[in-house]
Amino acid sequence: MAALMAGTFAASAQVAGSTQTTTDANGQPQQTVTMSASPSKKEKKQKEDKVVQSKDTKKRMQETKKADAVTAADAKLPDRILYDKALAATKKGHFDVARLDLQTLLNTYPDSQYQMKAKLAIADSWYREGGTAALTQAEQEYKDFITFFPNAPEAAEAQMRVGDIYFRQMDKPDRDYSKALHAQEEYRLMLQQFPDSTLVPQAKQRLREVQEVLATREAEIAGYYATRENWPATIARYQTVADTYPQYSHMDDVLVGLGDAYEAEARLVRAQKQLPEDAKSRLERIYDDRAADAYRKVATEHSASPHVEDARDRLAAMNLPIPTPTPEQAATSEALENSRGQYRLQDRAKLMILRRPDVVMAAHDGEPPLADPKPTLAPAVTKQILQDYKTAMDPTSAAAATPTTPQPAGAEAASDASDAAPAGNTAATPAAPAAPLALQDIPAAESGAGGSGAVMTNVPGATSSAGAAASTGGTNSMGVEVLTPGANTQPAVDPNGGLKTVGPTNTTTPPPVEKPAAAPDAVNDVTPGAQAPGQPTTASSGKKTPKPAYDKDEESSSKHKKKKGLAKINPF
């Protein structure tokens, strides 16, 4: 009894019991202890953490079990076996074996549910194989998949892969950029055709990286032109970058370079001594204003950029106020700069070893442009500079030559008629509509060698002189003066109606052909009996004079030396 009570008290921390007193056969009281296990803290916690499944969860679990059962049943089908075998071969790098199995599946089981997956797996095998030829074949397979299955969810993935094919082949900005242009086009096409795909964020980031490479190329070309002091080409390239790639990582440098190019144009104007002072001041004001606009854009829209102080210093040097960015502009610029990546050691190693473009500083925030604006070309900048010079030299004529809003033909005719009316006529008289030209309104062609005359045509609705009416024989709708060389008399009517006759214009008879002059007689200046030059002389006996003997000791030519030793055998 004592042992039982000791064990009971020892286990009282974990087990709770109830004691009951009874009597035995001898009438002695006896206590009976009933043991009951109490729940531990761990069991209580598990009971509290137990989640009661809802009806939707239970339904989903049942559907999952059914799908697993169907999948297990499909795993024994022959087309599924071929498909799984091809995927395993692709993972091991046996791309030819995988494509052979997939093609067998497509040809043997045309109604299989794995037709679409097999078609996409063939394209993936070409893509994973790599190489120029394999990537070209992969692009064609992906395009065929999009054509056959345009509404499938995997179509967005196929279009994304097409852009990745060109992205993998992109070169550095100073090399061929055709792959970058193709990649930009394919990513834009993916974003436009599949805006609800889950791959849209990834496609946008790839598009930002591609545009970073294209903007770097344009900026480097502009910097090259700046070193050659070709300022129109520099302005055109920098302006194209500013308009086309607003998320470029070095946009502050681009805008500062654009302002410096306009300042260089202003310095060229100051150096020209032949320009009048008023024209020079106007040109300086034009280029200084354009440069200041570029600097202000850096100070306001790119206030968090690394080189914003350069733009502010230039504005201070021009004695212009430095603008303060609004809170929205400051927040936008700060978010854009904070979204850019940072260079790591592995990134620098890859850039040094691999031929990849530098896209580390590409932005990760903002919407990339899906359409390119019209680029700025150097000839257009040159024409604008010439127009600026004309405007500065003659402001009144430039203001008069300013193009206005295009008007219809009737309005132009009415304005011409109002200009032709006298200045004192203040009544608003509507002009008659202009009639089209008729065949009889065309002046006759000039005839003969007669003198000269002037024909004044008439304007409809206006009075003309009697001489002009008489000379034209009526009115016509041109309102111009036709000058005819010749006499003052009225030219005769041409039966051909002013058309040129067929045939040569020069009908005079050509002169007779002259006979060639006789050749002069040949005169022999050689004296008879004299020796002709170039012939050997002869002695009085009629024989040739013998040649003088050569001095073989002093002669340097080996032709006349005697051969010695083995040289006698040498035929050369």
PDB file of N, CA and C in Angstrom, residues 18 29 45 73 90 122 142 154 188 191 219 239 248 295 310 336 353 355 382 435 448 450 476 478 486 511 528 549 551:
ATOM      1  N   SER A  18      -8.401   9.436  -9.047  1.00  0.00           N
ATOM      2  CA  SER A  18      -9.451   9.577  -8.023  1.00  0.00           C
ATOM      3  C   SER A  18      -9.339   8.410  -7.026  1.00  0.00           C
ATOM      4  N   PRO A  29     -10.904  -0.985   6.340  1.00  0.00           N
ATOM      5  CA  PRO A  29     -11.068  -0.039   5.195  1.00  0.00           C
ATOM      6  C   PRO A  29      -9.918  -0.163   4.190  1.00  0.00           C
ATOM      7  N   LYS A  45      -1.378  21.792 -27.206  1.00  0.00           N
ATOM      8  CA  LYS A  45      -0.985  22.718 -28.295  1.00  0.00           C
ATOM      9  C   LYS A  45      -1.358  22.156 -29.648  1.00  0.00           C
ATOM     10  N   ALA A  73      -3.081   6.489 -64.298  1.00  0.00           N
ATOM     11  CA  ALA A  73      -3.600   5.636 -65.374  1.00  0.00           C
ATOM     12  C   ALA A  73      -3.014   6.029 -66.722  1.00  0.00           C
ATOM     13  N   THR A  90      15.927  14.748 -73.070  1.00  0.00           N
ATOM     14  CA  THR A  90      16.270  16.174 -73.159  1.00  0.00           C
ATOM     15  C   THR A  90      17.045  16.637 -71.939  1.00  0.00           C
ATOM     16  N   ILE A 122       9.595  19.839 -78.730  1.00  0.00           N
ATOM     17  CA  ILE A 122      10.556  19.827 -79.846  1.00  0.00           C
ATOM     18  C   ILE A 122      11.255  21.181 -79.950  1.00  0.00           C
ATOM     19  N   TYR A 142       8.845  27.549 -82.590  1.00  0.00           N
ATOM     20  CA  TYR A 142       8.002  28.352 -81.704  1.00  0.00           C
ATOM     21  C   TYR A 142       6.954  29.128 -82.506  1.00  0.00           C
ATOM     22  N   GLU A 154       0.428  28.202 -73.298  1.00  0.00           N
ATOM     23  CA  GLU A 154       1.853  28.068 -73.635  1.00  0.00           C
ATOM     24  C   GLU A 154       2.264  28.943 -74.807  1.00  0.00           C
ATOM     25  N   ARG A 188       8.140  43.260 -77.492  1.00  0.00           N
ATOM     26  CA  ARG A 188       6.979  44.141 -77.636  1.00  0.00           C
ATOM     27  C   ARG A 188       5.779  43.382 -78.169  1.00  0.00           C
ATOM     28  N   LEU A 191       4.238  41.447 -75.278  1.00  0.00           N
ATOM     29  CA  LEU A 191       3.465  42.284 -74.370  1.00  0.00           C
ATOM     30  C   LEU A 191       2.155  42.746 -74.985  1.00  0.00           C
ATOM     31  N   ALA A 219      24.196  56.654 -77.638  1.00  0.00           N
ATOM     32  CA  ALA A 219      24.954  57.629 -76.844  1.00  0.00           C
ATOM     33  C   ALA A 219      26.442  57.578 -77.180  1.00  0.00           C
ATOM     34  N   GLN A 239      19.374  63.646 -78.973  1.00  0.00           N
ATOM     35  CA  GLN A 239      17.936  63.901 -78.928  1.00  0.00           C
ATOM     36  C   GLN A 239      17.144  62.617 -79.170  1.00  0.00           C
ATOM     37  N   TYR A 248      16.899  55.141 -69.730  1.00  0.00           N
ATOM     38  CA  TYR A 248      18.334  54.887 -69.897  1.00  0.00           C
ATOM     39  C   TYR A 248      19.080  55.261 -68.620  1.00  0.00           C
ATOM     40  N   TYR A 295      19.580  71.379 -69.540  1.00  0.00           N
ATOM     41  CA  TYR A 295      20.108  71.364 -68.176  1.00  0.00           C
ATOM     42  C   TYR A 295      18.969  71.362 -67.146  1.00  0.00           C
ATOM     43  N   ASP A 310      26.442  68.546 -62.306  1.00  0.00           N
ATOM     44  CA  ASP A 310      27.039  69.129 -63.506  1.00  0.00           C
ATOM     45  C   ASP A 310      26.041  70.040 -64.216  1.00  0.00           C
ATOM     46  N   LEU A 336      13.330  55.424 -59.662  1.00  0.00           N
ATOM     47  CA  LEU A 336      13.989  54.894 -60.857  1.00  0.00           C
ATOM     48  C   LEU A 336      15.445  54.567 -60.588  1.00  0.00           C
ATOM     49  N   ILE A 353      35.024  38.395 -69.535  1.00  0.00           N
ATOM     50  CA  ILE A 353      35.304  37.130 -70.216  1.00  0.00           C
ATOM     51  C   ILE A 353      34.326  36.884 -71.355  1.00  0.00           C
ATOM     52  N   ARG A 355      31.278  37.671 -74.133  1.00  0.00           N
ATOM     53  CA  ARG A 355      30.907  38.742 -75.064  1.00  0.00           C
ATOM     54  C   ARG A 355      29.437  39.085 -74.867  1.00  0.00           C
ATOM     55  N   THR A 382      20.538  70.110 -89.307  1.00  0.00           N
ATOM     56  CA  THR A 382      21.254  71.084 -90.139  1.00  0.00           C
ATOM     57  C   THR A 382      20.284  72.082 -90.776  1.00  0.00           C
ATOM     58  N   ALA A 435     -12.947  78.512-111.688  1.00  0.00           N
ATOM     59  CA  ALA A 435     -13.296  77.495-112.683  1.00  0.00           C
ATOM     60  C   ALA A 435     -12.033  76.761-113.112  1.00  0.00           C
ATOM     61  N   GLY A 448       7.058  81.337-135.911  1.00  0.00           N
ATOM     62  CA  GLY A 448       7.990  82.091-136.747  1.00  0.00           C
ATOM     63  C   GLY A 448       9.024  82.813-135.932  1.00  0.00           C
ATOM     64  N   GLY A 450       8.749  86.098-135.469  1.00  0.00           N
ATOM     65  CA  GLY A 450       8.102  87.363-135.148  1.00  0.00           C
ATOM     66  C   GLY A 450       8.537  87.893-133.816  1.00  0.00           C
ATOM     67  N   ASN A 476      -9.489  83.544-118.922  1.00  0.00           N
ATOM     68  CA  ASN A 476      -9.069  82.238-118.411  1.00  0.00           C
ATOM     69  C   ASN A 476      -8.771  82.376-116.931  1.00  0.00           C
ATOM     70  N   MET A 478      -6.106  81.563-114.855  1.00  0.00           N
ATOM     71  CA  MET A 478      -4.788  81.478-114.222  1.00  0.00           C
ATOM     72  C   MET A 478      -4.409  82.761-113.528  1.00  0.00           C
ATOM     73  N   GLY A 486       9.202  87.599-129.502  1.00  0.00           N
ATOM     74  CA  GLY A 486       8.838  87.869-130.900  1.00  0.00           C
ATOM     75  C   GLY A 486       8.298  89.275-131.047  1.00  0.00           C
ATOM     76  N   PRO A 511      26.496  70.277-146.150  1.00  0.00           N
ATOM     77  CA  PRO A 511      27.470  70.510-147.232  1.00  0.00           C
ATOM     78  C   PRO A 511      28.002  69.194-147.772  1.00  0.00           C
ATOM     79  N   PRO A 528      72.855  58.210-151.541  1.00  0.00           N
ATOM     80  CA  PRO A 528      73.177  56.918-152.163  1.00  0.00           C
ATOM     81  C   PRO A 528      74.612  56.534-151.864  1.00  0.00           C
ATOM     82  N   ALA A 549      88.558  42.662-129.803  1.00  0.00           N
ATOM     83  CA  ALA A 549      88.693  41.604-128.789  1.00  0.00           C
ATOM     84  C   ALA A 549      88.407  42.181-127.409  1.00  0.00           C
ATOM     85  N   ASP A 551      88.867  42.399-123.363  1.00  0.00           N
ATOM     86  CA  ASP A 551      89.901  42.190-122.351  1.00  0.00           C
ATOM     87  C   ASP A 551      89.265  41.403-121.217  1.00  0.00           C
TER      88      ASP A 551
END
